[in-house]
XYZ file of C-alpha atoms in Angstrom:
483
model
C 0.000 0.000 0.000
C 1.333 3.476 -0.925
C 2.241 5.859 1.876
C 0.048 8.939 2.337
C 2.990 11.002 3.744
C 3.824 12.755 0.445
C 0.176 13.699 -0.005
C 0.068 15.164 3.513
C 3.290 17.102 2.880
C 1.837 18.524 -0.333
C -1.308 19.592 1.532
C 0.778 21.293 4.236
C 2.921 23.063 1.605
C -0.204 24.224 -0.207
C -1.511 25.727 3.015
C 1.606 27.867 3.503
C 1.081 31.321 1.971
C 3.694 33.036 -0.163
C 4.633 36.523 1.027
C 6.436 38.823 -1.414
C 8.468 41.955 -0.770
C 7.888 44.924 -3.078
C 10.919 47.213 -3.504
C 13.794 45.443 -5.208
C 11.836 42.188 -5.364
C 8.465 42.415 -7.084
C 9.598 45.615 -8.786
C 13.152 46.368 -9.857
C 13.096 49.758 -8.176
C 12.549 51.554 -4.864
C 9.347 53.537 -4.417
C 10.720 55.695 -1.593
C 13.591 56.939 -3.745
C 11.342 57.312 -6.783
C 8.637 59.241 -4.975
C 11.172 61.508 -3.247
C 12.744 62.575 -6.530
C 9.331 62.903 -8.127
C 8.228 65.262 -5.351
C 11.503 67.169 -5.759
C 10.860 67.494 -9.489
C 7.301 68.701 -8.898
C 8.417 71.231 -6.286
C 12.092 72.028 -5.747
C 11.245 73.179 -2.204
C 9.969 69.692 -1.342
C 13.063 68.681 0.694
C 12.504 71.621 3.028
C 8.828 70.678 3.441
C 9.794 67.067 4.182
C 12.331 67.948 6.852
C 9.794 68.046 9.695
C 8.246 64.630 8.858
C 11.780 63.201 8.587
C 12.571 64.320 12.125
C 9.459 62.464 13.305
C 10.615 59.181 11.821
C 10.734 57.234 8.587
C 7.047 56.279 8.729
C 6.048 59.950 8.869
C 8.423 60.769 6.022
C 6.939 58.052 3.784
C 3.428 59.246 4.573
C 4.337 62.850 3.754
C 5.907 61.873 0.425
C 2.934 59.660 -0.462
C 0.632 62.641 0.123
C 2.616 64.656 -2.433
C 3.053 62.081 -5.215
C 1.133 59.528 -7.244
C 2.393 56.336 -8.876
C 1.140 54.511 -11.936
C 1.239 50.782 -11.078
C 0.864 49.826 -14.734
C 4.215 51.407 -15.661
C 6.420 49.973 -12.892
C 9.266 47.570 -13.835
C 7.942 44.270 -12.481
C 10.230 41.266 -12.185
C 8.943 38.451 -14.375
C 10.646 35.707 -12.320
C 8.852 36.866 -9.177
C 5.530 37.184 -10.975
C 5.958 33.651 -12.329
C 6.633 32.343 -8.804
C 3.516 34.077 -7.491
C 1.328 32.677 -10.263
C 2.765 29.193 -9.725
C 1.941 29.370 -6.015
C -1.613 30.495 -6.744
C -2.058 27.679 -9.253
C -1.130 25.247 -6.444
C -3.946 26.594 -4.314
C -1.747 28.792 -2.145
C -2.488 32.375 -1.191
C -0.076 35.202 -1.969
C 0.433 38.368 0.061
C 2.343 41.558 -0.606
C 4.427 42.872 2.310
C 6.365 46.099 1.922
C 8.009 48.915 3.841
C 6.548 51.296 1.252
C 3.544 53.396 2.167
C 0.165 51.680 2.217
C -1.245 53.917 -0.523
C 1.333 52.626 -3.025
C 1.100 49.006 -1.868
C -2.690 48.968 -2.086
C -2.603 50.440 -5.603
C -0.074 47.863 -6.828
C -1.940 44.951 -5.236
C -5.186 46.112 -6.843
C -3.518 46.524 -10.238
C -1.974 43.037 -10.290
C -4.982 41.250 -8.822
C -2.812 38.391 -7.534
C -2.735 38.988 -3.802
C -5.178 37.897 -1.103
C -4.002 40.763 1.088
C -1.145 43.143 1.780
C 0.941 44.596 4.606
C 2.546 48.037 4.431
C 3.920 51.009 6.330
C 1.406 53.513 7.626
C 1.474 56.812 9.472
C 2.833 55.260 12.667
C 4.819 52.162 11.710
C 7.638 51.576 9.230
C 7.146 47.951 8.216
C 10.760 46.978 7.630
C 13.164 44.407 9.071
C 12.151 43.123 12.533
C 8.843 45.022 12.387
C 7.869 43.227 9.177
C 8.970 39.867 10.607
C 6.887 40.409 13.758
C 3.819 41.416 11.730
C 4.043 38.360 9.475
C 4.604 35.995 12.420
C 1.565 37.547 14.059
C -0.476 36.877 10.912
C 0.828 33.445 9.911
C 2.880 32.104 12.830
C 6.587 31.307 13.097
C 7.717 29.481 9.934
C 4.145 29.702 8.720
C 4.913 31.415 5.406
C 7.411 31.493 2.553
C 9.030 34.837 1.845
C 10.667 36.364 -1.240
C 12.997 39.276 -0.503
C 16.193 40.872 -1.754
C 17.881 42.942 0.910
C 19.845 42.678 4.132
C 16.827 44.214 5.892
C 14.919 41.044 4.947
C 17.163 38.755 7.053
C 14.842 38.854 10.125
C 11.898 38.017 7.858
C 13.758 35.169 6.179
C 14.635 33.826 9.635
C 10.920 33.623 10.479
C 9.938 32.080 7.127
C 9.499 28.391 6.327
C 11.329 28.777 3.006
C 13.398 31.913 2.472
C 13.594 32.903 -1.193
C 15.989 35.558 -2.466
C 16.421 37.515 -5.659
C 19.139 40.048 -6.536
C 20.705 39.373 -3.134
C 24.127 40.927 -2.511
C 26.922 38.332 -2.129
C 27.507 39.064 1.566
C 23.809 38.878 2.414
C 23.464 35.723 0.326
C 26.200 33.988 2.344
C 24.582 34.990 5.628
C 21.185 33.745 4.442
C 22.633 30.418 3.266
C 24.311 29.858 6.635
C 21.175 30.826 8.517
C 18.785 28.800 6.342
C 20.357 26.036 4.216
C 16.961 25.446 2.586
C 16.980 28.977 1.127
C 16.229 29.301 -2.574
C 17.464 31.937 -4.997
C 15.567 33.050 -8.074
C 17.503 33.820 -11.273
C 18.210 37.464 -11.969
C 20.461 39.527 -14.199
C 22.896 42.110 -12.927
C 23.429 45.370 -14.775
C 26.020 44.992 -17.521
C 28.796 47.395 -18.432
C 26.649 48.460 -21.377
C 23.828 49.387 -18.989
C 26.174 51.545 -16.910
C 27.595 53.246 -19.985
C 24.059 53.909 -21.144
C 23.177 55.343 -17.721
C 26.039 57.842 -17.689
C 25.386 58.733 -21.371
C 28.900 58.190 -22.712
C 27.600 58.975 -26.185
C 26.747 62.474 -24.937
C 30.384 63.213 -24.169
C 30.709 64.450 -27.737
C 28.899 67.592 -26.591
C 31.797 68.359 -24.283
C 34.130 68.591 -27.297
C 32.868 72.198 -27.348
C 35.503 72.798 -24.674
C 38.173 72.552 -27.382
C 36.630 75.292 -29.574
C 38.327 78.277 -27.802
C 41.626 76.409 -28.053
C 41.165 76.053 -31.819
C 39.741 79.509 -32.537
C 42.581 81.143 -30.569
C 45.019 78.856 -32.449
C 46.761 77.672 -29.272
C 48.088 74.406 -30.626
C 50.657 73.690 -27.904
C 50.611 70.217 -26.340
C 50.343 71.666 -22.824
C 47.217 73.619 -23.738
C 45.681 70.538 -25.305
C 46.306 68.463 -22.163
C 44.672 71.152 -20.009
C 41.653 71.217 -22.339
C 41.502 67.414 -22.240
C 41.451 67.486 -18.434
C 38.639 70.046 -18.563
C 36.804 67.793 -21.018
C 37.006 64.868 -18.572
C 35.776 67.013 -15.669
C 32.795 68.304 -17.673
C 31.957 64.796 -18.884
C 31.882 63.360 -15.363
C 29.804 66.291 -14.095
C 27.356 65.932 -16.994
C 27.016 62.182 -16.323
C 26.166 62.838 -12.670
C 23.512 65.348 -13.658
C 22.063 62.999 -16.306
C 21.496 60.420 -13.562
C 19.766 62.980 -11.333
C 17.620 64.012 -14.290
C 16.641 60.377 -14.928
C 15.667 59.952 -11.259
C 13.402 62.985 -11.442
C 11.864 61.885 -14.763
C 11.302 58.194 -13.966
C 7.511 58.310 -14.241
C 7.537 60.378 -17.451
C 10.291 58.267 -19.050
C 8.326 55.055 -18.512
C 5.498 56.497 -20.601
C 7.859 57.536 -23.414
C 8.291 55.259 -26.463
C 12.116 55.215 -26.263
C 13.090 56.700 -22.901
C 11.332 53.830 -21.136
C 14.396 51.728 -22.019
C 16.762 53.884 -19.968
C 18.412 51.778 -17.222
C 16.702 53.488 -14.272
C 13.271 53.623 -15.918
C 13.506 49.976 -16.996
C 14.749 48.869 -13.563
C 18.019 47.511 -14.961
C 19.916 49.631 -12.420
C 18.307 50.292 -8.997
C 17.700 53.953 -8.072
C 19.936 53.816 -4.996
C 22.869 52.594 -7.079
C 22.162 55.459 -9.452
C 22.371 57.939 -6.567
C 25.716 56.508 -5.448
C 27.061 56.683 -9.003
C 25.914 60.306 -9.379
C 27.653 61.331 -6.137
C 30.899 59.622 -7.159
C 30.830 61.210 -10.598
C 30.148 64.715 -9.269
C 32.845 64.478 -6.604
C 35.349 63.237 -9.192
C 34.417 66.120 -11.502
C 35.116 68.686 -8.762
C 38.470 67.121 -7.859
C 39.626 66.983 -11.492
C 38.240 70.455 -12.231
C 40.194 71.921 -9.320
C 43.431 70.750 -10.965
C 42.699 72.812 -14.083
C 42.268 76.291 -12.579
C 40.088 78.146 -10.046
C 38.383 79.973 -12.910
C 37.511 76.732 -14.677
C 36.237 75.214 -11.418
C 33.956 78.237 -11.014
C 32.550 77.675 -14.511
C 32.065 73.970 -13.747
C 30.178 74.777 -10.529
C 28.046 77.297 -12.440
C 27.267 74.604 -15.014
C 26.206 72.206 -12.261
C 24.036 74.868 -10.601
C 22.304 75.805 -13.851
C 21.783 72.235 -15.011
C 20.403 71.319 -11.561
C 17.991 74.247 -11.770
C 16.998 72.977 -15.209
C 16.468 69.425 -13.921
C 14.360 70.360 -10.909
C 12.449 73.415 -12.144
C 13.318 75.198 -15.390
C 12.710 72.260 -17.741
C 8.987 72.689 -17.074
C 8.974 76.341 -18.199
C 8.014 76.909 -21.817
C 10.869 78.374 -23.923
C 12.894 78.988 -20.763
C 13.946 75.352 -21.032
C 15.401 75.678 -24.552
C 17.198 78.918 -23.676
C 18.727 77.245 -20.630
C 19.753 74.242 -22.752
C 21.496 76.636 -25.150
C 23.218 78.288 -22.182
C 24.396 74.902 -20.936
C 26.041 74.222 -24.295
C 27.552 77.695 -24.332
C 28.937 77.280 -20.809
C 31.015 74.408 -22.160
C 32.635 76.835 -24.586
C 33.191 79.347 -21.775
C 34.699 76.543 -19.689
C 37.123 75.773 -22.501
C 38.220 79.410 -22.629
C 38.699 79.480 -18.856
C 40.689 76.232 -18.944
C 43.262 77.360 -21.523
C 43.186 80.994 -20.341
C 42.078 82.742 -23.526
C 39.598 85.642 -23.767
C 36.064 84.582 -24.592
C 35.104 85.834 -28.052
C 31.824 87.723 -28.125
C 31.278 86.433 -31.659
C 31.694 82.850 -30.526
C 29.342 83.490 -27.596
C 26.634 84.883 -29.887
C 27.040 82.101 -32.453
C 26.858 79.452 -29.712
C 23.660 80.814 -28.180
C 21.816 80.903 -31.515
C 22.986 77.543 -32.877
C 22.321 75.712 -29.614
C 18.917 77.349 -29.183
C 18.076 75.981 -32.639
C 19.217 72.489 -31.668
C 17.226 72.611 -28.416
C 14.099 73.645 -30.329
C 14.630 70.829 -32.848
C 14.850 68.446 -29.896
C 11.497 69.694 -28.562
C 9.986 69.523 -32.053
C 11.048 65.880 -32.365
C 9.622 64.983 -28.952
C 6.270 66.579 -29.791
C 6.229 64.876 -33.214
C 6.611 61.457 -31.569
C 3.580 62.209 -29.415
C 1.547 63.442 -32.381
C 2.311 60.352 -34.479
C 1.741 57.989 -31.546
C -1.586 59.634 -30.645
C -0.159 60.363 -27.188
C -1.291 63.194 -24.896
C 0.644 66.415 -24.343
C 3.830 65.832 -22.311
C 3.237 65.931 -18.562
C 6.745 67.080 -17.669
C 7.072 69.836 -20.285
C 4.971 72.976 -20.722
C 4.406 72.346 -24.422
C 1.401 71.185 -26.385
C 1.366 69.147 -29.569
C -0.370 72.074 -31.256
C 2.787 74.140 -30.697
C 4.681 72.207 -33.397
C 4.470 74.907 -36.128
C 5.726 77.730 -33.904
C 8.503 75.539 -32.460
C 9.684 74.755 -35.995
C 9.604 78.452 -36.935
C 11.627 79.444 -33.878
C 14.180 76.703 -34.581
C 14.679 77.905 -38.162
C 15.004 81.532 -37.046
C 17.578 80.711 -34.365
C 19.592 78.483 -36.711
C 19.874 80.996 -39.516
C 20.613 83.806 -37.052
C 23.646 81.748 -36.067
C 24.775 81.820 -39.712
C 24.276 85.601 -39.761
C 26.448 86.015 -36.657
C 29.169 83.892 -38.263
C 29.024 85.990 -41.444
C 29.435 89.182 -39.415
C 32.344 87.594 -37.562
C 34.166 87.002 -40.846
C 34.144 90.767 -41.445
C 35.538 91.594 -38.000
C 39.077 92.728 -37.230
C 39.632 89.611 -35.115
C 39.439 87.350 -38.166
C 42.009 89.410 -40.064
C 44.433 89.060 -37.156
C 44.002 85.272 -36.901
C 43.621 84.189 -40.540
C 45.820 84.934 -43.558
C 42.997 84.044 -45.986
C 39.778 85.157 -44.222
C 37.735 85.160 -47.436
C 37.840 81.369 -47.445
C 35.716 81.398 -44.282
C 32.716 82.496 -46.345
C 32.589 78.948 -47.690
C 31.519 77.803 -44.237
C 28.242 79.773 -44.408
C 26.556 77.628 -47.101
C 27.653 74.481 -45.254
C 26.003 75.767 -42.067
C 22.841 76.736 -43.950
C 22.676 73.295 -45.560
C 23.172 71.429 -42.275
C 20.630 73.512 -40.313
C 18.064 73.349 -43.100
C 18.529 69.601 -43.505
C 18.157 69.021 -39.759
C 14.853 70.922 -39.823
C 13.615 68.981 -42.845
C 14.505 65.610 -41.308
C 12.777 66.582 -38.065
C 9.671 67.478 -40.065
C 9.841 64.107 -41.881
C 10.165 62.258 -38.518
C 13.664 61.104 -39.457
C 15.490 62.925 -36.668
C 16.839 61.240 -33.523
C 15.293 62.678 -30.350
C 18.704 64.239 -29.641
C 20.134 66.277 -32.559
C 23.697 65.852 -31.233
C 23.362 62.064 -31.390
C 21.919 62.475 -34.884
C 24.935 64.556 -35.951
C 27.352 61.913 -34.681
C 25.646 59.088 -36.566
C 24.741 60.948 -39.763
C 27.475 60.652 -42.390
C 26.449 63.874 -44.104
C 26.878 65.745 -40.826
C 30.348 64.253 -40.414
C 31.221 65.340 -43.950
C 30.054 68.880 -43.131
C 32.252 68.972 -40.028
C 35.218 67.683 -42.034
C 34.714 70.323 -44.727
C 34.517 73.106 -42.133
C 37.735 71.835 -40.549
C 39.559 71.809 -43.891
C 38.377 75.335 -44.708
C 39.594 76.609 -41.326
C 43.001 75.026 -41.884
C 43.240 76.496 -45.364
C 42.326 79.953 -44.071
C 45.011 80.019 -41.351
């Protein structure tokens, strides 16, 4: 006669509920970090308003942030391995519960959206449901070793200790060893760590080409000494690291909006490939490195670098939501790179170069906005929530872009007639050949944007477009011939 023991064991296992953590487990993100940066992006004075709740404890802080922000559960980066484990447990007749240190408003919304959980546990106004507090609450509900638990963090160790079967995902090596020693029966779900490509994508290495603007004062002043080039190269590295740090902060602020965007949803933070906290650490390291390297260039250059950081931070947290102010600030951020190059190699900043830079970069910023609005028009998407533009603004944005671009050509033409050119170039008349090249490139960029053939970043487009590279090469040859 067959033994009934296996059947009894299966019945007991089926009776054990599966409890799932939220941040870093069910979703590849952290709602506290996300909601904090979202509140900061909505109101740059938010940190000051949150100071009092913070002093009252983490539970009060989470409640205050939840009162200021909303989440869209349908756009969060859910982990498919965890979802599969939940569905498998439910198919076996087991109940699943969501248990999180996040605020109850978020947890309830996510549980309702997924429709998989029989109940949920979360932080409220008085209790932060994390670590020992979460373990005690689950033991109270299900008994010691009366539940299985999926978690990811060191804070989950007390909960794993109280669980029948501890299950981990994305567990740090040190925490994984401690869990394995504590509970040999622990299981670990498969997960992928961020690759080098993901990190390079996060810090926007491809955007470093913009910082080549630092070399323009060196070239226009014709300071071709090796020492000057090395100083400019050091300045380039400092600006690149600073820009990468700010890009990460910008992504943290724009997480919700990026997840609704056709292409930006694939950014590492928005997609959950890299956790928000790791992004914060990376941004701090990059910014600190930029300051240290910038200080080795010169005090003047360091001042320009700090000004760039201040302006780009103001753009990230406030000015990007102001119509037209945003494109003017973007143009200023490009121009500051040129000013930084002049400060690094200690040459006077040309007023002609300053004027040309402001107009050409305002045109590029407007083309960028035009492209973003075009994507929304073609995709039948609503007006952008994080920009003060409407899809109906497309014609005027295109007009402004064309005006700014061709004004840049006018400034360059006037520069050719200046005394400065005659001092620097033996054959200044050759410089007139650059004007039709500029007109062609600007006009073509506008046409391609209108035909929906433009990348959402015109600088990236220029790097990949062979005609743009030919234009740059021709301008370089003309400059050399004119010297």
